[in-house]
Short mmCIF file of C-alpha atoms in Angstrom, two decimals:
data_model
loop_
_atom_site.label_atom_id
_atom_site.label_comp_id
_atom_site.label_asym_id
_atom_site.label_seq_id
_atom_site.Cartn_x
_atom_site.Cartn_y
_atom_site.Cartn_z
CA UNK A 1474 -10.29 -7.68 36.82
CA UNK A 1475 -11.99 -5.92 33.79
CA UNK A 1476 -11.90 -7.89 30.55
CA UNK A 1477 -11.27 -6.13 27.01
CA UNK A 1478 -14.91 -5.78 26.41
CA UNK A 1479 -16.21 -4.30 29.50
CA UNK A 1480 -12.93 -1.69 29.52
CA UNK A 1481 -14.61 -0.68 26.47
CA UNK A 1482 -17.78 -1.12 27.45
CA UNK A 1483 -17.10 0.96 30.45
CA UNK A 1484 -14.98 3.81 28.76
CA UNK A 1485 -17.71 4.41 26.56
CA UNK A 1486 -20.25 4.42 28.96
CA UNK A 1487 -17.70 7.28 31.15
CA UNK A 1488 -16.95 8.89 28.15
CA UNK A 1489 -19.74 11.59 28.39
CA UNK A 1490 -17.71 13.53 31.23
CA UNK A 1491 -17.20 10.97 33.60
CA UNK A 1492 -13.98 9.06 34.79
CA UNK A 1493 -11.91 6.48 32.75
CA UNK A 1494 -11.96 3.06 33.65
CA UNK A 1495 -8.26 2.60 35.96
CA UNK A 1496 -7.00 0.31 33.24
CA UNK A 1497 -6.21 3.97 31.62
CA UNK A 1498 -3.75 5.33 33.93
CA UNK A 1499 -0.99 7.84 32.96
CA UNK A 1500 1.78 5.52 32.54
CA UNK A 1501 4.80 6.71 30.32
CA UNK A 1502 4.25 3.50 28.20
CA UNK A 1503 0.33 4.73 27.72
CA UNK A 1504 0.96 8.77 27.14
CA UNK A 1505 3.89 7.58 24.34
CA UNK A 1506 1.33 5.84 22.42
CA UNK A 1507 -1.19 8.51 22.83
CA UNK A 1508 1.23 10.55 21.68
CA UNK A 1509 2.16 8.52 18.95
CA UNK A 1510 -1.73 7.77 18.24
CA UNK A 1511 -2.24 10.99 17.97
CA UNK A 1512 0.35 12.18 15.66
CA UNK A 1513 -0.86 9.50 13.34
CA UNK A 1514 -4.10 10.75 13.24
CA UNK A 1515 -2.93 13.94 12.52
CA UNK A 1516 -0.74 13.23 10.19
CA UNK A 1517 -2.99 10.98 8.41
CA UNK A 1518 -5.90 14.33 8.34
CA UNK A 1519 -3.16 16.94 7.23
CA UNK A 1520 -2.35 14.44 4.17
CA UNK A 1521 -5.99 14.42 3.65
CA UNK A 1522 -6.02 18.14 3.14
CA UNK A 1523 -2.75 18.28 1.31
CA UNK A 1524 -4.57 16.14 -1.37
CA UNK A 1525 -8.36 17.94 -1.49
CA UNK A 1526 -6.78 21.45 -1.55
CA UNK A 1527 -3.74 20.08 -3.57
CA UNK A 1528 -1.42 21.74 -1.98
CA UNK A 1529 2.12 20.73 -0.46
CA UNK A 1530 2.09 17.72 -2.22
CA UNK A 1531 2.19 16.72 -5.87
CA UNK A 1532 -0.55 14.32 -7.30
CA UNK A 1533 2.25 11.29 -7.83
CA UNK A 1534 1.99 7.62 -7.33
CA UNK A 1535 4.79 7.91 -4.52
CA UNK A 1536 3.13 10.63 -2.57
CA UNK A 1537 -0.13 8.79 -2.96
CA UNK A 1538 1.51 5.89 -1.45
CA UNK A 1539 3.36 7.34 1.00
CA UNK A 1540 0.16 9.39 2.34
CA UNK A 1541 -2.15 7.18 2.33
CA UNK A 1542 -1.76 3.47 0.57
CA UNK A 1543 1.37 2.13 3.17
CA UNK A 1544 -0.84 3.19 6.30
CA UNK A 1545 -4.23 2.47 4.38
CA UNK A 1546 -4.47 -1.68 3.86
CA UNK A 1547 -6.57 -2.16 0.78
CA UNK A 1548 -8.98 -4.58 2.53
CA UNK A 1549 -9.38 -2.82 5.79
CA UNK A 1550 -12.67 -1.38 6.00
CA UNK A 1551 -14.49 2.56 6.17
CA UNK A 1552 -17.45 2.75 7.32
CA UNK A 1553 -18.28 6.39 5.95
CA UNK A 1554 -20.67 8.41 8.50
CA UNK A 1555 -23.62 8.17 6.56
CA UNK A 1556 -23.35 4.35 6.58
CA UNK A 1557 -21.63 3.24 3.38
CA UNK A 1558 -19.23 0.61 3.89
CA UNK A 1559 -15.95 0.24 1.68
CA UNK A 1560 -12.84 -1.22 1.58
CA UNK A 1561 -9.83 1.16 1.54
CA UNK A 1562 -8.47 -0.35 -1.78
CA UNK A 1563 -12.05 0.39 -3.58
CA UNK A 1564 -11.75 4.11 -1.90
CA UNK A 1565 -8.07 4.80 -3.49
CA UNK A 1566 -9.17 5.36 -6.74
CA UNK A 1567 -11.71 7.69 -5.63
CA UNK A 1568 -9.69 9.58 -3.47
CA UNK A 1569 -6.79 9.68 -6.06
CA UNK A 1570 -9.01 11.64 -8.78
CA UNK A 1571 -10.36 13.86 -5.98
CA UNK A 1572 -6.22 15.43 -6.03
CA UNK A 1573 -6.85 19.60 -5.71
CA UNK A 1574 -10.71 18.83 -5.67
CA UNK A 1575 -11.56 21.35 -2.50
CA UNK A 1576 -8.95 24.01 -2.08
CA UNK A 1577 -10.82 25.54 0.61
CA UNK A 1578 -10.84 21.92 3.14
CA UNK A 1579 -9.33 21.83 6.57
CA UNK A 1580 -9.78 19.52 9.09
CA UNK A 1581 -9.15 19.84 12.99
CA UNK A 1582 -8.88 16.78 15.34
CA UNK A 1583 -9.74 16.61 18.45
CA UNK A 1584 -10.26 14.80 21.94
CA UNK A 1585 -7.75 11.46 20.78
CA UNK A 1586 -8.49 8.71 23.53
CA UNK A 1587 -7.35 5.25 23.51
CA UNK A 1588 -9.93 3.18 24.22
CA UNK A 1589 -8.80 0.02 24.31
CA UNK A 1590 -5.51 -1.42 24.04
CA UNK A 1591 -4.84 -5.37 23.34
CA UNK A 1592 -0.85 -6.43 22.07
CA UNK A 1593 -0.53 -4.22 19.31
CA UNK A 1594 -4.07 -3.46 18.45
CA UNK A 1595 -5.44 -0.18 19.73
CA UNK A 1596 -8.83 0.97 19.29
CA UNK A 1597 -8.73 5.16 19.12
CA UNK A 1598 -11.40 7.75 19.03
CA UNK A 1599 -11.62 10.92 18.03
CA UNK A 1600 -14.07 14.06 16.77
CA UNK A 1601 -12.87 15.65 13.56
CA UNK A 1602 -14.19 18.79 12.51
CA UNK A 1603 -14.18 19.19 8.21
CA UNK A 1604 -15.06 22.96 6.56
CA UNK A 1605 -14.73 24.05 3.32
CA UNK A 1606 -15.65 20.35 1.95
CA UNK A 1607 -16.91 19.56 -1.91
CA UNK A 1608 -17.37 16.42 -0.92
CA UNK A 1609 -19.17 16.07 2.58
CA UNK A 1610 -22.82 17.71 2.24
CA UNK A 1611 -22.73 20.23 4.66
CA UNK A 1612 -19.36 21.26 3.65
CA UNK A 1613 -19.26 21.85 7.18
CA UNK A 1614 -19.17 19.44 9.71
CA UNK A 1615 -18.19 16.91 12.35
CA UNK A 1616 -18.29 13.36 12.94
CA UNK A 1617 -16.82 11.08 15.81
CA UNK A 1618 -14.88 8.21 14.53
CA UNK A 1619 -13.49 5.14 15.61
CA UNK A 1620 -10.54 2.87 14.12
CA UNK A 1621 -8.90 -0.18 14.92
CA UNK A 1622 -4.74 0.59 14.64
CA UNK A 1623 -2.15 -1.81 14.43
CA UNK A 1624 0.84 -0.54 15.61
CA UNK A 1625 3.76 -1.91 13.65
CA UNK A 1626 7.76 -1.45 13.64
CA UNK A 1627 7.23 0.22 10.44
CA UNK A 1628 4.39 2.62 11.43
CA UNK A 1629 0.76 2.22 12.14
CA UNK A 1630 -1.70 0.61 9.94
CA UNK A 1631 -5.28 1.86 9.64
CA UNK A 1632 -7.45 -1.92 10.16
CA UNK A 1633 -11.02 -0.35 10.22
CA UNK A 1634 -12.87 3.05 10.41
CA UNK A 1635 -15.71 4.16 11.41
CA UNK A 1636 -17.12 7.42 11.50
CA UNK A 1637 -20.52 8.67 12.49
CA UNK A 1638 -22.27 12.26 12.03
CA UNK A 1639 -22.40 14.24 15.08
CA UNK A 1640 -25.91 16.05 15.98
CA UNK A 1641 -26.63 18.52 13.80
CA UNK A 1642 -27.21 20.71 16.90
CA UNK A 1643 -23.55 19.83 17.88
CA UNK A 1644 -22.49 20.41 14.51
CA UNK A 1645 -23.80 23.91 14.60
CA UNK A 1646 -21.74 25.21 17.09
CA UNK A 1647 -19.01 23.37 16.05
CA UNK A 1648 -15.22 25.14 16.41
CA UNK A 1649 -14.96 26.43 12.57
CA UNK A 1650 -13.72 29.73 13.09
CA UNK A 1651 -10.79 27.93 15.14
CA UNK A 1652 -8.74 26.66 11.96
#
């Protein structure tokens, strides 16, 4: 029997092409919360553009919260892909001035896995591509992250994040033209 640590050791060491670990199968239970996983994700990334570009939302203390401060807990923590570590809550006010800052971002997600799954923690990665960025140096890019989810009654709760640059060879021929 595999035990939390080597699934995830042994997803990410199949992860470059190889098979998943069995503990993965395709289970209804497992594809509904990769399917709710996912939409979280995406959700959470279209709110993120939303707010750069400011558009499709207004720059309110209830849209803030409902975008990103009730799935966001204030002392969960970013690690940002150049290294910097934060807390969520000293992000927000950040994030909250940078309302309209980028019209031009988008963001596409991509390749959603669950990589773990223990009670109602889940541990989910992803690559997100970012273009048309004021605030990520280059403006276009990509970086694979990983966060620790709690999935609640209420929704899912974002517990810690961490994103790392892709190569900038990978980066390069990254899908821009594709959204």
């Amino acid at each position: 029997m595999l035990r939390a640590g080597n699934v995830l050791r042994s997803f990410l060491l199949n992860s470059k092409g190889g098979e998943r670990p069995a503990r993965f199968s395709t289970k209804m239970a497992n594809a509904e919360l990769l399917n709710r996983v996912r939409e979280e994700v995406e959700e959470l990334h279209r709110s993120f553009v939303s707010w750069f570009a400011g558009e499709g939302c207004s720059d309110d203390d209830d849209t803030f919260e409902r975008m990103f401060t009730s799935r966001l807990p204030k002392d969960a923590l970013y690690i940002f892909p150049g290294g910097t570590v934060s807390r969520f809550g000293d992000f927000f006010g950040t994030l909250r001035a940078a309302y309209g800052s980028s019209p031009a971002f988008r963001i596409a997600i991509r390749d959603v896995q669950i990589a773990l799954r223990e009670g109602n923690m889940v541990v989910t990665t992803y690559v997100e591509w970012q273009k048309g960025s004021k605030n990520s140096t280059p403006a276009e890019n990509g970086r694979r992250t990983s966060v620790v989810m709690e999935v609640c009654d209420d929704g899912i709760k974002w517990r810690h994040l961490h994103e790392t640059w892709l190569p900038l060879e990978q980066m390069a021929k990254g899908p821009f033209d594709e959204f």
